[in-house]
């Protein structure tokens, strides 16, 4: 068995060097925002977006005015897409339940699911107005019951984009800021004189946005590392080169550093796809971006077998994985590391990006090995609780706890248990000793 690269992307060492440069810029910028607050945010917005309004937060009248610029058809399409996302999120929410059980007579354990109390939703929009990203973060947070939803998006061509603002507002955002990049992430997480900090950040973004979230993780929660878009096409001779090339370039147009990978066991399909990509790039309006992304990050990997294709796919752990083979359900069963699967030629990544209902904020940079994508559960916290209802239960569980604490050398811990054994079990346990076994009703 052997893996053959008919096309390779930029070497990993060069990608790591790019990442290191991004880290330094982000660290300095976040420190500046933390130190100088609103002034730093304003200067960054002027520098990168050439945008400096009197107030970055949109008023209700400004929101209504922007929504008024959309046609009835555009608004209906936004509402339709949001309904699909909300319907799926609501079904996911219904699958998460509180529990309470009596594990021993008189011992009650349970957990409650509580929404995160404030969340900052970043919606990219400097290069393309990412209307759909508002559905994925804002609308999903709303379904989860988050009481304060802050949304931020960069200006598009010098002003707020009506479609993005409408999607944020209809999705349930309580505060909308026209801010992009590191300055938006930093302002929402760290807070400024005019923006209260949030408890959690969510949403995709470019390499700088993803790195800012990574550096802020711990100070606030984050959904996942959702950096530049990645796509993979797993295909065999059941589909043609046009299908494969279209699905690869459809995601490569996102940015200059969007990996797009074909994995196949068919040399004929691989070679034909390379030719078809060159043809499509001559007519694709976004070819400047897509061509650069394909040149630096595009790969075509030829395998000997489906098992080898599976191993390659799981190792790469791509954000989007389009599967078009004679055994799509086999890949669904066997794959374990990815963002989202798109099974069969009738669906595609753009469906997931814009309208079908599954969330498009997904793990990148191999994060699919340890996390899934954004979903309603990311906005929920599961908190446990316990109750001991009878004297007998307090004495029994306390005696076990006493001895186990002494086993670890924690005398203060043991005394917490001993006090309950003395008071509720009537056993005079000497101070600093483990409770006798008889107090455990053994």
Short mmCIF file of C-alpha atoms in Angstrom, two decimals:
data_model
loop_
_atom_site.label_atom_id
_atom_site.label_comp_id
_atom_site.label_asym_id
_atom_site.label_seq_id
_atom_site.Cartn_x
_atom_site.Cartn_y
_atom_site.Cartn_z
CA UNK A 1 0.00 0.00 0.00
CA UNK A 2 1.25 3.47 -0.87
CA UNK A 3 0.04 7.04 -0.82
CA UNK A 4 0.93 9.21 -3.82
CA UNK A 5 0.61 12.98 -3.87
CA UNK A 6 -0.25 14.18 -7.36
CA UNK A 7 -0.25 17.69 -5.89
CA UNK A 8 1.11 18.96 -2.59
CA UNK A 9 0.36 22.17 -0.72
CA UNK A 10 2.69 24.47 1.15
CA UNK A 11 5.12 22.52 3.43
CA UNK A 12 4.12 22.22 7.07
CA UNK A 13 7.20 24.18 8.15
CA UNK A 14 6.09 27.20 6.13
CA UNK A 15 2.56 26.95 7.53
CA UNK A 16 3.98 26.87 11.07
CA UNK A 17 6.09 29.94 10.31
CA UNK A 18 2.96 31.78 9.18
CA UNK A 19 1.20 30.73 12.39
CA UNK A 20 4.07 32.08 14.52
CA UNK A 21 3.81 35.49 12.87
CA UNK A 22 0.08 35.58 13.53
CA UNK A 23 0.61 34.68 17.21
CA UNK A 24 2.93 37.63 17.77
CA UNK A 25 0.60 40.14 16.16
CA UNK A 26 -2.41 38.87 18.10
CA UNK A 27 -0.63 38.89 21.47
CA UNK A 28 0.48 42.50 21.07
CA UNK A 29 -2.93 43.62 19.85
CA UNK A 30 -4.85 42.00 22.71
CA UNK A 31 -2.49 43.58 25.22
CA UNK A 32 -3.13 46.96 23.64
CA UNK A 33 -6.91 46.49 23.81
CA UNK A 34 -6.71 45.44 27.45
CA UNK A 35 -4.57 48.48 28.29
CA UNK A 36 -6.25 51.22 26.27
CA UNK A 37 -9.77 49.88 25.74
CA UNK A 38 -12.04 51.85 23.43
CA UNK A 39 -9.23 54.00 22.06
CA UNK A 40 -7.27 50.97 20.91
CA UNK A 41 -10.38 49.42 19.39
CA UNK A 42 -11.16 52.60 17.48
CA UNK A 43 -7.61 52.92 16.13
CA UNK A 44 -7.59 49.29 14.99
CA UNK A 45 -10.92 49.69 13.24
CA UNK A 46 -9.67 52.81 11.46
CA UNK A 47 -6.44 51.05 10.46
CA UNK A 48 -7.84 47.75 9.17
CA UNK A 49 -11.43 48.58 8.18
CA UNK A 50 -11.24 52.35 7.64
CA UNK A 51 -14.33 52.58 9.78
CA UNK A 52 -14.77 54.87 12.78
CA UNK A 53 -18.39 55.75 13.55
CA UNK A 54 -19.42 57.73 16.59
CA UNK A 55 -20.69 54.51 18.17
CA UNK A 56 -19.78 50.99 17.02
CA UNK A 57 -22.99 49.65 18.54
CA UNK A 58 -25.99 49.91 16.23
CA UNK A 59 -29.14 51.53 17.58
CA UNK A 60 -32.57 50.03 17.03
CA UNK A 61 -33.35 52.68 14.40
CA UNK A 62 -30.09 51.94 12.55
CA UNK A 63 -30.89 48.23 12.59
CA UNK A 64 -34.38 48.79 11.23
CA UNK A 65 -33.04 51.10 8.54
CA UNK A 66 -30.51 48.51 7.39
CA UNK A 67 -33.10 45.72 7.34
CA UNK A 68 -35.28 48.00 5.23
CA UNK A 69 -32.66 47.90 2.47
CA UNK A 70 -33.33 44.19 1.86
CA UNK A 71 -35.92 42.94 -0.59
CA UNK A 72 -38.84 40.83 0.55
CA UNK A 73 -37.23 37.83 -1.15
CA UNK A 74 -33.93 38.33 0.65
CA UNK A 75 -35.66 38.60 4.02
CA UNK A 76 -37.74 35.51 3.31
CA UNK A 77 -34.60 33.55 2.41
CA UNK A 78 -32.88 34.63 5.62
CA UNK A 79 -35.91 33.63 7.66
CA UNK A 80 -36.11 30.26 5.88
CA UNK A 81 -32.45 29.48 6.58
CA UNK A 82 -32.80 30.50 10.23
CA UNK A 83 -35.83 28.29 10.63
CA UNK A 84 -33.84 25.27 9.44
CA UNK A 85 -31.01 26.03 11.86
CA UNK A 86 -33.38 26.67 14.76
CA UNK A 87 -35.39 23.52 14.08
CA UNK A 88 -32.30 21.33 14.21
CA UNK A 89 -30.91 23.18 17.25
CA UNK A 90 -34.24 22.79 19.07
CA UNK A 91 -34.20 19.05 18.42
CA UNK A 92 -30.65 18.88 19.80
CA UNK A 93 -31.70 20.92 22.85
CA UNK A 94 -34.57 18.54 23.51
CA UNK A 95 -32.09 15.65 23.63
CA UNK A 96 -30.28 17.25 26.59
CA UNK A 97 -32.16 16.65 29.81
CA UNK A 98 -31.71 17.28 33.50
CA UNK A 99 -31.49 14.16 35.64
CA UNK A 100 -31.98 13.24 39.30
CA UNK A 101 -31.48 9.76 40.75
CA UNK A 102 -31.34 8.16 44.18
CA UNK A 103 -28.07 6.24 44.14
CA UNK A 104 -28.46 4.92 47.70
CA UNK A 105 -31.42 5.17 50.07
CA UNK A 106 -31.53 8.84 51.03
CA UNK A 107 -28.72 9.95 48.65
CA UNK A 108 -29.92 12.02 45.70
CA UNK A 109 -27.63 13.12 42.85
CA UNK A 110 -28.52 15.17 39.81
CA UNK A 111 -27.44 17.63 37.21
CA UNK A 112 -28.96 20.77 35.79
CA UNK A 113 -28.31 22.22 32.35
CA UNK A 114 -27.88 26.00 32.51
CA UNK A 115 -27.23 28.39 29.59
CA UNK A 116 -24.02 30.40 29.49
CA UNK A 117 -25.07 33.84 30.71
CA UNK A 118 -23.42 35.94 27.99
CA UNK A 119 -21.86 35.10 24.66
CA UNK A 120 -20.02 37.04 21.98
CA UNK A 121 -20.84 35.86 18.45
CA UNK A 122 -18.32 36.82 15.78
CA UNK A 123 -19.64 36.91 12.22
CA UNK A 124 -16.96 37.32 9.52
CA UNK A 125 -17.74 39.77 6.77
CA UNK A 126 -14.80 41.83 5.58
CA UNK A 127 -14.25 39.93 2.32
CA UNK A 128 -17.68 38.35 1.94
CA UNK A 129 -20.75 39.20 4.07
CA UNK A 130 -21.22 35.92 5.96
CA UNK A 131 -24.96 36.14 6.55
CA UNK A 132 -25.21 32.46 7.40
CA UNK A 133 -22.68 32.68 10.23
CA UNK A 134 -25.18 34.76 12.19
CA UNK A 135 -27.70 31.92 12.03
CA UNK A 136 -25.13 29.43 13.26
CA UNK A 137 -24.04 31.40 16.31
CA UNK A 138 -26.72 33.95 17.23
CA UNK A 139 -29.80 31.87 16.43
CA UNK A 140 -28.35 28.76 18.06
CA UNK A 141 -27.46 30.70 21.22
CA UNK A 142 -31.01 32.00 21.28
CA UNK A 143 -32.43 28.47 21.11
CA UNK A 144 -30.13 27.54 24.01
CA UNK A 145 -31.63 30.36 26.09
CA UNK A 146 -28.54 32.58 26.49
CA UNK A 147 -29.83 35.78 28.16
CA UNK A 148 -27.23 38.17 26.66
CA UNK A 149 -26.14 37.64 23.06
CA UNK A 150 -23.60 40.10 21.69
CA UNK A 151 -22.87 40.02 17.96
CA UNK A 152 -19.99 41.65 16.10
CA UNK A 153 -19.21 41.83 12.40
CA UNK A 154 -16.81 43.98 10.37
CA UNK A 155 -18.06 46.61 7.94
CA UNK A 156 -18.44 45.43 4.36
CA UNK A 157 -17.21 47.97 1.83
CA UNK A 158 -17.20 50.64 4.47
CA UNK A 159 -20.61 50.12 6.05
CA UNK A 160 -22.71 47.56 7.93
CA UNK A 161 -24.00 44.85 5.61
CA UNK A 162 -27.83 44.76 5.69
CA UNK A 163 -28.06 40.99 5.26
CA UNK A 164 -25.68 40.23 8.12
CA UNK A 165 -27.33 42.77 10.43
CA UNK A 166 -30.79 41.40 9.60
CA UNK A 167 -29.66 37.85 10.35
CA UNK A 168 -28.15 38.93 13.68
CA UNK A 169 -31.27 40.84 14.69
CA UNK A 170 -33.75 38.17 13.58
CA UNK A 171 -31.58 35.50 15.19
CA UNK A 172 -31.95 37.15 18.59
CA UNK A 173 -28.89 39.35 19.18
CA UNK A 174 -29.32 41.80 22.05
CA UNK A 175 -26.34 43.99 21.10
CA UNK A 176 -24.88 44.42 17.61
CA UNK A 177 -21.45 46.00 17.02
CA UNK A 178 -19.89 46.79 13.66
CA UNK A 179 -16.40 45.65 14.58
CA UNK A 180 -14.11 43.14 12.95
CA UNK A 181 -10.98 41.11 13.52
CA UNK A 182 -8.90 41.03 16.67
CA UNK A 183 -10.47 44.27 17.89
CA UNK A 184 -13.93 42.69 17.95
CA UNK A 185 -12.75 39.52 19.69
CA UNK A 186 -10.67 41.46 22.19
CA UNK A 187 -13.42 43.98 22.98
CA UNK A 188 -16.03 41.28 23.59
CA UNK A 189 -13.75 39.11 25.73
CA UNK A 190 -11.78 41.73 27.66
CA UNK A 191 -14.37 44.46 27.76
CA UNK A 192 -13.85 48.18 27.25
CA UNK A 193 -15.31 51.35 28.71
CA UNK A 194 -18.42 50.89 26.56
CA UNK A 195 -18.62 47.12 26.01
CA UNK A 196 -19.21 44.74 28.90
CA UNK A 197 -17.16 41.53 28.60
CA UNK A 198 -18.86 38.25 27.75
CA UNK A 199 -18.37 34.82 29.27
CA UNK A 200 -17.85 32.97 25.99
CA UNK A 201 -16.75 33.61 22.38
CA UNK A 202 -18.08 31.71 19.38
CA UNK A 203 -17.88 31.92 15.61
CA UNK A 204 -15.43 31.37 12.76
CA UNK A 205 -12.91 33.82 11.40
CA UNK A 206 -9.57 34.26 9.72
CA UNK A 207 -6.25 33.17 11.19
CA UNK A 208 -6.05 36.27 13.42
CA UNK A 209 -9.55 35.78 14.82
CA UNK A 210 -8.90 32.09 15.50
CA UNK A 211 -5.60 32.88 17.22
CA UNK A 212 -7.21 35.61 19.33
CA UNK A 213 -9.79 33.11 20.56
CA UNK A 214 -7.03 30.62 21.33
CA UNK A 215 -5.08 33.15 23.39
CA UNK A 216 -8.18 34.27 25.29
CA UNK A 217 -9.34 30.74 26.11
CA UNK A 218 -9.38 30.33 29.87
CA UNK A 219 -10.21 33.94 30.48
CA UNK A 220 -13.39 33.24 28.54
CA UNK A 221 -14.82 30.08 27.10
CA UNK A 222 -14.68 29.43 23.37
CA UNK A 223 -16.61 27.12 21.09
CA UNK A 224 -13.61 25.67 19.24
CA UNK A 225 -10.70 26.66 17.05
CA UNK A 226 -12.52 27.64 13.86
CA UNK A 227 -9.91 29.12 11.57
CA UNK A 228 -9.64 29.37 7.79
CA UNK A 229 -12.00 27.04 5.94
CA UNK A 230 -10.82 23.51 5.10
CA UNK A 231 -12.46 21.08 2.73
CA UNK A 232 -11.83 17.50 1.67
CA UNK A 233 -13.45 15.51 -1.11
CA UNK A 234 -13.37 11.73 -0.76
CA UNK A 235 -14.38 10.34 -4.14
CA UNK A 236 -14.23 7.37 -6.46
CA UNK A 237 -15.34 6.74 -10.04
CA UNK A 238 -19.02 7.03 -9.12
CA UNK A 239 -18.62 10.80 -9.68
CA UNK A 240 -16.80 12.88 -12.28
CA UNK A 241 -14.08 15.50 -12.25
CA UNK A 242 -16.48 18.42 -12.61
CA UNK A 243 -18.21 17.45 -9.36
CA UNK A 244 -14.92 17.11 -7.49
CA UNK A 245 -13.33 20.27 -8.88
CA UNK A 246 -16.43 22.36 -8.21
CA UNK A 247 -16.65 21.18 -4.59
CA UNK A 248 -12.95 21.86 -3.98
CA UNK A 249 -12.93 25.35 -5.47
CA UNK A 250 -16.25 26.23 -3.87
CA UNK A 251 -14.46 26.29 -0.52
CA UNK A 252 -11.03 27.45 -1.75
CA UNK A 253 -12.60 30.81 -2.64
CA UNK A 254 -13.07 31.54 1.08
CA UNK A 255 -9.53 32.85 1.51
CA UNK A 256 -5.91 32.64 0.43
CA UNK A 257 -5.12 29.94 2.98
CA UNK A 258 -8.07 27.55 2.72
CA UNK A 259 -6.87 23.93 2.34
CA UNK A 260 -8.74 21.87 -0.27
CA UNK A 261 -7.85 18.17 -0.57
CA UNK A 262 -8.99 15.39 -2.90
CA UNK A 263 -8.57 11.84 -1.62
CA UNK A 264 -9.25 9.08 -4.15
CA UNK A 265 -8.17 5.65 -5.33
CA UNK A 266 -8.78 6.56 -8.97
CA UNK A 267 -5.81 8.01 -10.85
CA UNK A 268 -8.11 8.79 -13.75
CA UNK A 269 -10.39 10.88 -11.53
CA UNK A 270 -7.45 12.57 -9.81
CA UNK A 271 -5.80 13.65 -13.04
CA UNK A 272 -9.08 14.73 -14.60
CA UNK A 273 -9.91 16.79 -11.50
CA UNK A 274 -6.59 18.63 -11.73
CA UNK A 275 -7.39 19.53 -15.33
CA UNK A 276 -10.96 20.53 -14.48
CA UNK A 277 -9.76 22.83 -11.69
CA UNK A 278 -7.58 24.69 -14.17
CA UNK A 279 -10.56 25.07 -16.53
CA UNK A 280 -12.92 26.34 -13.83
CA UNK A 281 -10.34 28.82 -12.58
CA UNK A 282 -10.45 30.57 -15.96
CA UNK A 283 -14.15 31.40 -15.50
CA UNK A 284 -14.59 31.63 -11.70
CA UNK A 285 -15.14 35.29 -10.65
CA UNK A 286 -13.36 34.64 -7.35
CA UNK A 287 -10.41 32.96 -9.07
CA UNK A 288 -7.83 35.37 -7.62
CA UNK A 289 -8.51 34.03 -4.14
CA UNK A 290 -9.36 30.46 -5.11
CA UNK A 291 -6.33 30.05 -7.37
CA UNK A 292 -3.90 31.26 -4.69
CA UNK A 293 -5.51 29.00 -2.10
CA UNK A 294 -5.35 26.02 -4.45
CA UNK A 295 -1.74 26.76 -5.39
CA UNK A 296 -0.53 26.97 -1.78
CA UNK A 297 -2.92 24.66 0.06
CA UNK A 298 -4.49 22.36 -2.52
CA UNK A 299 -3.61 18.66 -2.48
CA UNK A 300 -4.53 15.57 -4.47
CA UNK A 301 -3.82 12.30 -2.68
CA UNK A 302 -3.99 8.97 -4.51
CA UNK A 303 -4.52 5.86 -2.38
CA UNK A 304 -4.55 2.14 -3.12
CA UNK A 305 -7.74 1.24 -1.24
CA UNK A 306 -10.78 2.59 0.56
CA UNK A 307 -9.18 1.64 3.88
CA UNK A 308 -6.19 3.77 3.02
CA UNK A 309 -8.47 6.65 2.00
CA UNK A 310 -10.17 6.33 5.38
CA UNK A 311 -6.87 6.45 7.25
CA UNK A 312 -5.73 9.54 5.32
CA UNK A 313 -9.04 11.30 5.95
CA UNK A 314 -9.04 10.59 9.67
CA UNK A 315 -5.43 11.76 9.95
CA UNK A 316 -6.09 15.07 8.18
CA UNK A 317 -9.32 15.62 10.17
CA UNK A 318 -10.64 18.21 7.75
CA UNK A 319 -13.37 20.68 8.66
CA UNK A 320 -15.67 19.73 5.77
CA UNK A 321 -15.60 16.24 4.29
CA UNK A 322 -17.60 15.62 1.11
CA UNK A 323 -17.98 11.84 0.54
CA UNK A 324 -18.99 10.69 -2.93
CA UNK A 325 -18.30 6.98 -3.27
CA UNK A 326 -20.05 3.65 -3.69
CA UNK A 327 -19.91 3.24 0.13
CA UNK A 328 -20.80 6.58 1.72
CA UNK A 329 -22.43 4.98 4.77
CA UNK A 330 -19.27 2.92 5.34
CA UNK A 331 -17.33 6.19 5.69
CA UNK A 332 -20.05 7.54 8.00
CA UNK A 333 -19.61 4.48 10.21
CA UNK A 334 -15.81 4.43 10.15
CA UNK A 335 -14.74 8.07 10.21
CA UNK A 336 -13.97 9.53 13.63
CA UNK A 337 -12.09 12.80 13.05
CA UNK A 338 -13.73 15.59 11.03
CA UNK A 339 -15.94 18.66 11.34
CA UNK A 340 -18.99 17.61 9.34
CA UNK A 341 -19.74 14.96 6.73
CA UNK A 342 -21.61 15.63 3.50
CA UNK A 343 -22.70 12.26 2.18
CA UNK A 344 -23.40 11.62 -1.47
CA UNK A 345 -23.33 13.83 -4.57
CA UNK A 346 -26.81 15.29 -3.99
CA UNK A 347 -25.65 17.41 -1.07
CA UNK A 348 -22.62 19.67 -0.77
CA UNK A 349 -20.72 21.86 1.68
CA UNK A 350 -22.48 25.03 0.51
CA UNK A 351 -25.80 23.52 1.66
CA UNK A 352 -24.33 23.13 5.13
CA UNK A 353 -22.74 26.56 5.00
CA UNK A 354 -25.92 28.41 4.18
CA UNK A 355 -29.24 26.70 4.66
CA UNK A 356 -29.69 22.99 5.39
CA UNK A 357 -29.70 23.35 9.18
CA UNK A 358 -26.56 21.72 10.55
CA UNK A 359 -24.11 24.19 12.05
CA UNK A 360 -21.28 25.42 9.85
CA UNK A 361 -18.94 26.59 12.63
CA UNK A 362 -16.65 23.57 12.67
CA UNK A 363 -13.23 22.50 13.97
CA UNK A 364 -10.15 23.24 11.85
CA UNK A 365 -6.41 22.51 12.17
CA UNK A 366 -7.07 18.90 13.20
CA UNK A 367 -9.28 19.93 16.14
CA UNK A 368 -11.84 17.45 14.83
CA UNK A 369 -9.77 14.81 16.60
CA UNK A 370 -11.10 16.01 19.98
CA UNK A 371 -14.18 18.14 19.39
CA UNK A 372 -17.19 18.47 17.16
CA UNK A 373 -18.57 21.72 15.82
CA UNK A 374 -20.68 24.46 17.34
CA UNK A 375 -24.10 23.25 18.44
CA UNK A 376 -26.73 24.19 20.97
CA UNK A 377 -24.92 22.15 23.64
CA UNK A 378 -21.88 24.45 23.45
CA UNK A 379 -23.99 27.21 24.97
CA UNK A 380 -25.08 25.02 27.87
CA UNK A 381 -23.28 24.09 31.08
CA UNK A 382 -24.04 20.92 32.99
CA UNK A 383 -23.84 21.44 36.76
CA UNK A 384 -24.20 18.63 39.28
CA UNK A 385 -25.79 18.73 42.73
CA UNK A 386 -26.31 16.36 45.65
CA UNK A 387 -28.70 15.99 48.56
CA UNK A 388 -28.62 13.63 51.56
CA UNK A 389 -32.14 13.25 52.89
CA UNK A 390 -31.85 10.98 55.94
CA UNK A 391 -29.67 10.67 59.04
CA UNK A 392 -28.90 7.06 58.12
CA UNK A 393 -27.66 8.05 54.66
CA UNK A 394 -25.54 10.89 56.09
CA UNK A 395 -23.83 8.50 58.51
CA UNK A 396 -23.29 5.76 55.94
CA UNK A 397 -21.85 7.86 53.14
CA UNK A 398 -19.96 9.99 55.68
CA UNK A 399 -18.19 6.94 57.13
CA UNK A 400 -17.00 5.82 53.72
CA UNK A 401 -15.91 9.36 52.92
CA UNK A 402 -14.03 9.67 56.22
CA UNK A 403 -11.94 6.58 55.62
CA UNK A 404 -11.22 7.43 51.99
CA UNK A 405 -10.08 10.92 52.98
CA UNK A 406 -7.71 9.48 55.58
CA UNK A 407 -6.38 7.08 52.93
CA UNK A 408 -5.23 10.14 51.00
CA UNK A 409 -3.97 11.98 54.09
CA UNK A 410 -6.63 14.72 54.03
CA UNK A 411 -7.55 15.07 57.72
CA UNK A 412 -9.56 18.26 57.22
CA UNK A 413 -11.61 16.54 54.55
CA UNK A 414 -12.13 13.56 56.82
CA UNK A 415 -13.43 15.80 59.60
CA UNK A 416 -16.12 17.16 57.29
CA UNK A 417 -17.37 13.60 57.00
CA UNK A 418 -16.73 12.71 60.65
CA UNK A 419 -18.85 15.61 61.86
CA UNK A 420 -21.84 14.17 60.00
CA UNK A 421 -21.13 10.67 61.33
CA UNK A 422 -21.10 12.02 64.90
CA UNK A 423 -24.19 14.20 64.55
CA UNK A 424 -26.40 12.05 62.38
CA UNK A 425 -25.05 8.56 63.15
CA UNK A 426 -24.39 8.92 66.86
CA UNK A 427 -20.86 7.50 66.50
CA UNK A 428 -18.11 9.27 68.49
CA UNK A 429 -15.30 9.23 65.93
CA UNK A 430 -11.99 10.43 67.47
CA UNK A 431 -10.78 13.67 65.93
CA UNK A 432 -8.44 13.13 62.97
CA UNK A 433 -9.22 9.42 62.60
CA UNK A 434 -11.21 7.52 60.04
CA UNK A 435 -14.76 6.51 60.94
CA UNK A 436 -15.10 2.86 62.02
CA UNK A 437 -16.54 0.45 59.52
CA UNK A 438 -19.53 -0.30 61.71
CA UNK A 439 -20.72 3.30 61.25
CA UNK A 440 -21.12 2.52 57.57
CA UNK A 441 -23.82 -0.04 58.43
CA UNK A 442 -21.70 -2.79 56.92
#
